[in-house]
Coordinates of C-alpha atoms and ligand atoms in Angstrom, one line a residue:
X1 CA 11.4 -16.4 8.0
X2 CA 9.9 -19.2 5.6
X3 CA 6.4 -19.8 5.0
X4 CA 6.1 -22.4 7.4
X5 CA 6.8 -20.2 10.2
X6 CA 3.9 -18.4 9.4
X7 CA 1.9 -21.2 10.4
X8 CA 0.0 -21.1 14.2
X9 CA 0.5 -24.0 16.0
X10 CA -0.7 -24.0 19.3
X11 CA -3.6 -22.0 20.0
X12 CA -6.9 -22.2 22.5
X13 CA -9.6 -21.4 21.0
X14 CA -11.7 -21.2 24.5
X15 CA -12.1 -17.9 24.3
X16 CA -16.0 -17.1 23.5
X17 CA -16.1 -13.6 21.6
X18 CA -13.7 -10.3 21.9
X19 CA -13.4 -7.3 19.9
X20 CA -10.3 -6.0 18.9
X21 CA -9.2 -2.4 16.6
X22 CA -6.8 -0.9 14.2
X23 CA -6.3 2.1 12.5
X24 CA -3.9 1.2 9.1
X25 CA -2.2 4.2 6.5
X26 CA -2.4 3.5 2.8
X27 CA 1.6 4.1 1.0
X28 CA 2.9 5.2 -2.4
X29 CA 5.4 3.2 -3.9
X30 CA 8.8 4.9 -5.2
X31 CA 9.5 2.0 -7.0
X32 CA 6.7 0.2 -8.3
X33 CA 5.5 -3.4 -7.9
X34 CA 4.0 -4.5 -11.0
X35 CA 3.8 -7.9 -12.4
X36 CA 3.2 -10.7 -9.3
X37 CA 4.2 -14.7 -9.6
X38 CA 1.7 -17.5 -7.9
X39 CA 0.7 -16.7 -4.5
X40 CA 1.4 -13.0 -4.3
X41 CA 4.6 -12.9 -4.5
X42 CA 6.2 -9.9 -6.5
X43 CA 8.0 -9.9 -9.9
X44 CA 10.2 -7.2 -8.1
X45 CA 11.4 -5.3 -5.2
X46 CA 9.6 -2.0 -4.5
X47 CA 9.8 0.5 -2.0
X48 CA 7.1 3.3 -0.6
X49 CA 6.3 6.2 1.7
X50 CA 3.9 5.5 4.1
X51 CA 1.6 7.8 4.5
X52 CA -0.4 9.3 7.4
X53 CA -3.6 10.6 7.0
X54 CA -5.0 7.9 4.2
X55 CA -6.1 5.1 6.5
X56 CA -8.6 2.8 7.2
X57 CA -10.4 2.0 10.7
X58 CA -11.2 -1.4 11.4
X59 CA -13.0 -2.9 14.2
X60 CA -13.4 -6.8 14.1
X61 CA -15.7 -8.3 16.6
X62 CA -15.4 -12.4 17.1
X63 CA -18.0 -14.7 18.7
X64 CA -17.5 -18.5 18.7
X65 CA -19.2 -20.3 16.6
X66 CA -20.4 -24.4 16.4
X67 CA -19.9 -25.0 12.3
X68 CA -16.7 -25.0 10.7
X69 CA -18.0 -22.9 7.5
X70 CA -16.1 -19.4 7.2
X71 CA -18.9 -16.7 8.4
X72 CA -18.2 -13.0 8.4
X73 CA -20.5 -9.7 7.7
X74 CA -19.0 -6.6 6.6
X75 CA -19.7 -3.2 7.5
X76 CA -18.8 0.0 5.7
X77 CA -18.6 3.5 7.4
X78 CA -21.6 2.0 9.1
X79 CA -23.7 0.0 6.6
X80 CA -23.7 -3.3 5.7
X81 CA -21.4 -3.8 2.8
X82 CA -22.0 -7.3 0.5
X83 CA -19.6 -6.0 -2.5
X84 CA -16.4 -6.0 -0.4
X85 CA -17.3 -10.0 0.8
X86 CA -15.4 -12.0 -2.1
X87 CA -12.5 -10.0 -1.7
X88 CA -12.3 -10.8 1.6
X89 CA -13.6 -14.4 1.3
X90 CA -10.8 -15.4 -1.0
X91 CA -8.1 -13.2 1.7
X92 CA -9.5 -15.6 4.2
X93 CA -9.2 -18.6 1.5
X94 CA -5.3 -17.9 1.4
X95 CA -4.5 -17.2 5.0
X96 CA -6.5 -20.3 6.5
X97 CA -3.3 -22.3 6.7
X98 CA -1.7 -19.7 8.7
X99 CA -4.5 -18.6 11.2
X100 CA -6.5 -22.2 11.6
X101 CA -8.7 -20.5 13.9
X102 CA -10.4 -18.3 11.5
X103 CA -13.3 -21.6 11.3
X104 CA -13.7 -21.2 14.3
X105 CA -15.6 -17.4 15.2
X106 CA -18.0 -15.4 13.6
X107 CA -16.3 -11.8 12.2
X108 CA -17.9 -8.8 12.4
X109 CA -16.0 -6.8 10.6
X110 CA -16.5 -2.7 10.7
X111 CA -14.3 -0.2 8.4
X112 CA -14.5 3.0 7.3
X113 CA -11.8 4.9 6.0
X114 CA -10.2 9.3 6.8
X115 CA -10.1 9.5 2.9
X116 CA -13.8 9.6 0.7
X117 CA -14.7 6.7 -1.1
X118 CA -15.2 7.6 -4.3
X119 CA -11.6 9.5 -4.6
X120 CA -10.0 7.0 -7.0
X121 CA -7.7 5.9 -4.0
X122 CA -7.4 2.4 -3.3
X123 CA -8.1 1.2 -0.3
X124 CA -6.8 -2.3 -0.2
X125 CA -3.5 -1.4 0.9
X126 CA -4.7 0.5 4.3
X127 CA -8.0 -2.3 4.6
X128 CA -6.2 -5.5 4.3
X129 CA -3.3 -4.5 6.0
X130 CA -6.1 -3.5 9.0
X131 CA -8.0 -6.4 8.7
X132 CA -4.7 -8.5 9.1
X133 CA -3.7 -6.5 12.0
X134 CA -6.9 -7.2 13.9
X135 CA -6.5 -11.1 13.1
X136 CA -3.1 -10.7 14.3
X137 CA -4.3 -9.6 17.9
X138 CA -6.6 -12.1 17.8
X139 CA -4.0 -14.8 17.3
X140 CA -1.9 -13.2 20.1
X141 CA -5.6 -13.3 22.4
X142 CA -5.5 -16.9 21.4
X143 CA -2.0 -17.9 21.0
X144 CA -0.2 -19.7 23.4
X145 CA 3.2 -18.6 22.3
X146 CA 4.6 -15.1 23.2
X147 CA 5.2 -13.2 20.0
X148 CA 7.3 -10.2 19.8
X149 CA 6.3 -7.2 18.4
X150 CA 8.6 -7.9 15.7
X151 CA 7.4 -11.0 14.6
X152 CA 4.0 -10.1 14.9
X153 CA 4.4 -7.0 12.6
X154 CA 6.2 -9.6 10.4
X155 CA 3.3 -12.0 10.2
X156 CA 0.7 -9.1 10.1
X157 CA 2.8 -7.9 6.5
X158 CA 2.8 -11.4 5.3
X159 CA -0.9 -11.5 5.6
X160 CA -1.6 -8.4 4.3
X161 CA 0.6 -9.5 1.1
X162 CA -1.8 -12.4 0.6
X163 CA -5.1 -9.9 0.9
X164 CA -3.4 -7.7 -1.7
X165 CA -0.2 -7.6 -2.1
X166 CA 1.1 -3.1 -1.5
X167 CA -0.7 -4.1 1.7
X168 CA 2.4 -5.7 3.3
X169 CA 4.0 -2.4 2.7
X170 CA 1.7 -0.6 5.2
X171 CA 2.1 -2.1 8.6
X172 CA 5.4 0.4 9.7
X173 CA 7.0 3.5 8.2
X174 CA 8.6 6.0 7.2
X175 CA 9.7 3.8 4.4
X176 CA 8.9 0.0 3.6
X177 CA 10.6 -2.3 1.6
X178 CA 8.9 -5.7 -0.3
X179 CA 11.0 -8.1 -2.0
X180 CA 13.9 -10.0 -2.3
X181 CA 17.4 -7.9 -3.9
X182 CA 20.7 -7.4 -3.4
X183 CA 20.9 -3.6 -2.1
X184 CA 18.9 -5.2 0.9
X185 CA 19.4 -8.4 1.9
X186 CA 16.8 -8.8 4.9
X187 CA 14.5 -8.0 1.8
X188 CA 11.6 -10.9 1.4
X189 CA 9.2 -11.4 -1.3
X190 CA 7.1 -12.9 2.0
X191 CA 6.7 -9.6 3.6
X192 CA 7.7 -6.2 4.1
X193 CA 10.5 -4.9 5.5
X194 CA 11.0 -1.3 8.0
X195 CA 13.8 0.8 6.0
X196 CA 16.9 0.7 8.7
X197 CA 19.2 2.4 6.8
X198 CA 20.5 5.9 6.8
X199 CA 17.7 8.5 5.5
X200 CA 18.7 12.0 5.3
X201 CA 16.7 14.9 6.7
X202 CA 15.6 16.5 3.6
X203 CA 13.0 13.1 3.8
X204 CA 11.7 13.9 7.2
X205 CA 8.2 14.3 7.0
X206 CA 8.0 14.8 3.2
X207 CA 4.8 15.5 1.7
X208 CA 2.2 14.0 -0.7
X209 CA -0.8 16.2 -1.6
X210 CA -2.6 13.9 -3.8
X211 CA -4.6 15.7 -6.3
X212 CA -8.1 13.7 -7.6
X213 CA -8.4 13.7 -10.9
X214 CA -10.6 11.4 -11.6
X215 CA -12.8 9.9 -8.4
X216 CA -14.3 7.2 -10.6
X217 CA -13.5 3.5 -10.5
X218 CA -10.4 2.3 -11.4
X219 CA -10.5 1.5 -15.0
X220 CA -8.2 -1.5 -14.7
X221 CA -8.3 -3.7 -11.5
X222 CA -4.8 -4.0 -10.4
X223 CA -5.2 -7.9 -10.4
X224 CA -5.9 -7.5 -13.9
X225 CA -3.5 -4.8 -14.5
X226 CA -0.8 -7.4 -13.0
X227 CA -1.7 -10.1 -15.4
X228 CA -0.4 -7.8 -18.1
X229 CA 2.9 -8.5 -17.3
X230 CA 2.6 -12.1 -18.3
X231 CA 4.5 -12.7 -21.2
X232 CA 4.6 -8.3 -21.4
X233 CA 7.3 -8.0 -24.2
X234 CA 9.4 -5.5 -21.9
X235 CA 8.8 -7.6 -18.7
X236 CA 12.0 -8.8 -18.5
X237 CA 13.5 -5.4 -18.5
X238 CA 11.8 -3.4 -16.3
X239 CA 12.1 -5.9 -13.7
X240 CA 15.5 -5.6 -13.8
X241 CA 15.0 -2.0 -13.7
X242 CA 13.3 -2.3 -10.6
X243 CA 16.2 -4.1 -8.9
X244 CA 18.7 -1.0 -10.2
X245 CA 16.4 1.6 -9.6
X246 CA 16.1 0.5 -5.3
X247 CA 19.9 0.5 -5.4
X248 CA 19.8 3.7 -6.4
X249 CA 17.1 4.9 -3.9
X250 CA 19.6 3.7 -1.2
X251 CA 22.2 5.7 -2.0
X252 CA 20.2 8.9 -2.8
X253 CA 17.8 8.8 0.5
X254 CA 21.4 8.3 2.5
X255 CA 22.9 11.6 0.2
X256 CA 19.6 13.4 0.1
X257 CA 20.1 14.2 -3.2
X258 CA 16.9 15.7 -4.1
X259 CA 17.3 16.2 -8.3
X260 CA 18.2 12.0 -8.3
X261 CA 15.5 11.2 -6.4
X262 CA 13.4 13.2 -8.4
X263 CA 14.7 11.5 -11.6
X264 CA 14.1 7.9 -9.9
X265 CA 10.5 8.4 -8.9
X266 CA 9.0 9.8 -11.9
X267 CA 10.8 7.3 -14.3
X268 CA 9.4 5.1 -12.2
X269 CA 5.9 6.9 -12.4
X270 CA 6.1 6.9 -16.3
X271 CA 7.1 3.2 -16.9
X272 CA 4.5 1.9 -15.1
X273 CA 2.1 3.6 -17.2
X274 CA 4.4 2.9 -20.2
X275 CA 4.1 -0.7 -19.3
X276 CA 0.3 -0.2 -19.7
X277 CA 0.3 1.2 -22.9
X278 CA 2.6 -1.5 -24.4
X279 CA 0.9 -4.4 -23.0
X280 CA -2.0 -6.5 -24.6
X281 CA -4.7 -5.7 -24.4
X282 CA -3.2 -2.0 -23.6
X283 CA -5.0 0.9 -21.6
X284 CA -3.8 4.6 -21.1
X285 CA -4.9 5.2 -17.3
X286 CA -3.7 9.1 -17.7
X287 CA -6.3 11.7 -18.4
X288 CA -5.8 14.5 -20.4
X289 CA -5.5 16.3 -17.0
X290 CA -2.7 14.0 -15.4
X291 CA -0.5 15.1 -18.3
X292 CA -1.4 19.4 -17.6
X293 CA -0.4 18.6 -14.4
X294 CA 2.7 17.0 -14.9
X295 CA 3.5 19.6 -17.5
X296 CA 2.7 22.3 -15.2
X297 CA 4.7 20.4 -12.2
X298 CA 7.8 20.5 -15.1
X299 CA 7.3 24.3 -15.8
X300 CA 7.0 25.4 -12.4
X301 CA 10.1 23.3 -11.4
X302 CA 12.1 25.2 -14.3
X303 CA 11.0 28.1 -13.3
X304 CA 11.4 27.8 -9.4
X305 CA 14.0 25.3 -9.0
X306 CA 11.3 23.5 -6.7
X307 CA 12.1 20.2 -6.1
X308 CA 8.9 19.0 -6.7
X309 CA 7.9 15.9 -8.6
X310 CA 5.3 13.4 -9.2
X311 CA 3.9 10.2 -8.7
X312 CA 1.1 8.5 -10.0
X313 CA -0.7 4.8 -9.4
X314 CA -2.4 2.6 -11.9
X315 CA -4.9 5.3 -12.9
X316 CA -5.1 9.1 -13.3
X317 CA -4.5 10.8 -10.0
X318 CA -1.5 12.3 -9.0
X319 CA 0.8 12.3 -6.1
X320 CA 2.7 15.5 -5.5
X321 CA 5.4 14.7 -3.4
X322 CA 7.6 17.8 -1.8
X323 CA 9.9 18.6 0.9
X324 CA 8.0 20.0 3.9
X325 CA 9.9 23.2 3.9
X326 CA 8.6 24.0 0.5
X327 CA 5.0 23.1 1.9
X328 CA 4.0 26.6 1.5
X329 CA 5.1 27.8 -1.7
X330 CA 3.5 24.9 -3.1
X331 CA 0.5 24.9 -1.9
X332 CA -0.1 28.3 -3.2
X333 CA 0.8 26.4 -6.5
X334 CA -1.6 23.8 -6.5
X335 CA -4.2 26.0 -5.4
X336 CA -3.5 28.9 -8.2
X337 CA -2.2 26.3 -10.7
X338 CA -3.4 22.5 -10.3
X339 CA -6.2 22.9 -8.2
X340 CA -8.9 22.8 -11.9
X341 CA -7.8 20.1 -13.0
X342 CA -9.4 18.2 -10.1
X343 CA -12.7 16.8 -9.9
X344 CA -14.6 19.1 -8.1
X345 CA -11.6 20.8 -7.1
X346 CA -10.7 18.4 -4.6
X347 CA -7.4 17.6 -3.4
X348 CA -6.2 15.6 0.1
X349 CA -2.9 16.8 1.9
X350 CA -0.6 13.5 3.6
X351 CA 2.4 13.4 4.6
X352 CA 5.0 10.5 5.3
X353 CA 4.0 8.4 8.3
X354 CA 4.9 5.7 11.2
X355 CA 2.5 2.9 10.6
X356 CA -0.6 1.4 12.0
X357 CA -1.7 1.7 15.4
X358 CA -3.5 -0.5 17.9
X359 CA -6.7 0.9 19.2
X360 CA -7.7 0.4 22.9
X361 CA -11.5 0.0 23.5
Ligands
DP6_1 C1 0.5 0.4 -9.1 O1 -1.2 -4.2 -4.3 O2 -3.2 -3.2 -5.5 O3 -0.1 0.7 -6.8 O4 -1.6 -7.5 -5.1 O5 -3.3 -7.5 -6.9 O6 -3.8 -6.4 -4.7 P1 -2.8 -6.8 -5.7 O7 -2.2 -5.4 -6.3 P2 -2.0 -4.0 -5.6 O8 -1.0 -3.3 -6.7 C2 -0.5 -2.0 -6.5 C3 0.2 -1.6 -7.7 C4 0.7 -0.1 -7.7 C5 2.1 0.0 -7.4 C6 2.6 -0.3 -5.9 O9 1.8 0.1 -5.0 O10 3.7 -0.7 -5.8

């Protein structure tokens, strides 16, 4: 698909209002994308688990409207909700072209999310890929074209990308794909992409206990944290990085080779935040308990032969990611071993998941 196809064409607007719902996961990228180009569009392929439990609800009502100004309210788990409006008014800014009704209704738009607030977990991937979802069954209410489910998840990705851009990556599961490379070649820089090929069983439902270490704002936006990568003196090699690193990933979710995997996702894990301490201006996003947990993570695969390993964003929290039949041994180890180094002790237990999901009212 090119960008044009995006575009909606023929559409009746006659209908007067409708309400329609979605429930979206958030993911966690294997390999990370990290440094964008002009209109969203990635520096370099990235891949990630989405997950099942980390999701945002979103129910968008729509009432036509006389003027052709953009009008919208936001609610949040309930309560009107002015802080998340810019965000969304420049989302809608970028995806006019595509969805030329959007002038046309008032949006109501009510979200809450399964994960707290405050928890240091971003919510734009699971929001904005739920808030495209919703405009996406509008279109298809409106639309005088029959779309395919396929195309419509396609669509719903590419707008997601433009409301932030991990966002495409959360419309389907187990495993997505974002960008254009040569290990996949239905890859797109446009949109994300389901993972067809071969995953071995050792994946099936693998799990992420992600373990809050610091619930505060994110000390570095990840718009601004993206910008870092502009004229970033080792930019040019981890992209390239990137690329190898996913053709690695093919080969070792086909094998399920558990110790190269390992070795993949935490290299990945560390370069990002290496590429944070070596840009300009330059931030650590670890705290000093990201690293004892990583530490104890190391010593406690040494000792166990565990395959455990970690993940982490741009800021301190950590993913742990297992295989689900080692779920019990390591919860016992988070809870005897990790489990003070979180805020208040807090942890949230996801696993791998399917995607978003319509929901009937
Ligand atoms: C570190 O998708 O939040 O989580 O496109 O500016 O909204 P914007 O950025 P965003 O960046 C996510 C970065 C990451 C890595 C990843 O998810 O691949």
């Amino acid at each position: 698909m090119r960008v044009e196809d995006f575009i909606l064409k023929n559409y009746n607007s006659g209908i007067e209002s409708g309400l329609v719902k979605w429930e979206s996961p958030s993911n966690i990228a294997l390999v990370k994308y990290w440094g964008k180009k002009e209109n969203q569009i990635p520096e370099n392929p990235s891949i990630s688990f989405t997950l099942s439990n980390c999701k945002t609800i979103t129910e968008l009502t729509f009432t036509k409207k006389q003027n052709k100004e953009f009008s919208f309210d936001v609610y949040f788990e309930g309560d009107k909700n002015e802080a998340f409006k810019p965000k969304i008014q420049t989302f809608f800014d970028r995806i006019e072209a595509y969805m030329p009704f959007l002038r046309d209704y008032h949006f109501k738009i009510e979200t809450s999310n399964t994960f707290p607030h405050s928890s240091g977990i971003a919510s734009s991937a699971s929001g904005m890929s739920a808030l495209s979802l919703c405009l996406m069954s509008i279109e298809r209410l409106l639309s005088e074209e029959k779309v395919s489910d396929e195309v419509f998840n396609q669509k719903a990705s590419f707008l997601a990308r433009l409301g932030s851009g991990s966002a495409c990556r959360s419309i389907e599961g187990e495993l997505v794909i974002w960008g254009e490379n040569e290990s996949f070649p239905d890859g797109s820089d446009l949109y994300g992409v389901k993972y067809t090929d071969d995953i071995h069983p050792n994946f099936k439902n693998y799990q992420d206990t992600i373990l809050l270490v610091d619930k505060g704002e994110k000390q570095v936006s990840s718009t601004v944290g993206h910008k870092l990568m502009y004229g970033h003196p080792f930019a040019k090699q981890r992209f390239t990085q990137a690329h190898d690193n996913l053709g690695k990933l093919k080969t070792i979710l086909a094998s399920g080779n558990l110790d190269e995997f390992i070795k993949i996702v935490e290299s990945e894990a560390l370069t990002l935040h290496a590429m944070m301490m070596t840009s300009m201006p330059y931030f650590i996003l670890m705290k000093p308990n990201t690293l004892q947990i990583i530490n104890k993570i190391w010593a406690y695969r040494e000792k166990t032969n565990s395959k455990i390993c970690f993940t982490l964003d741009a800021g301190a929290n950590v993913h742990v990611l297992y295989p689900e039949v080692e779920k019990e041994n390591i919860l016992e180890f988070i809870n005897n071993e990790l489990v003070s180094y979180c805020e208040n002790g807090h942890y949230i237990c996801d696993q791998i998941g399917f995607g978003a999901n319509q929901i009937e009212i």
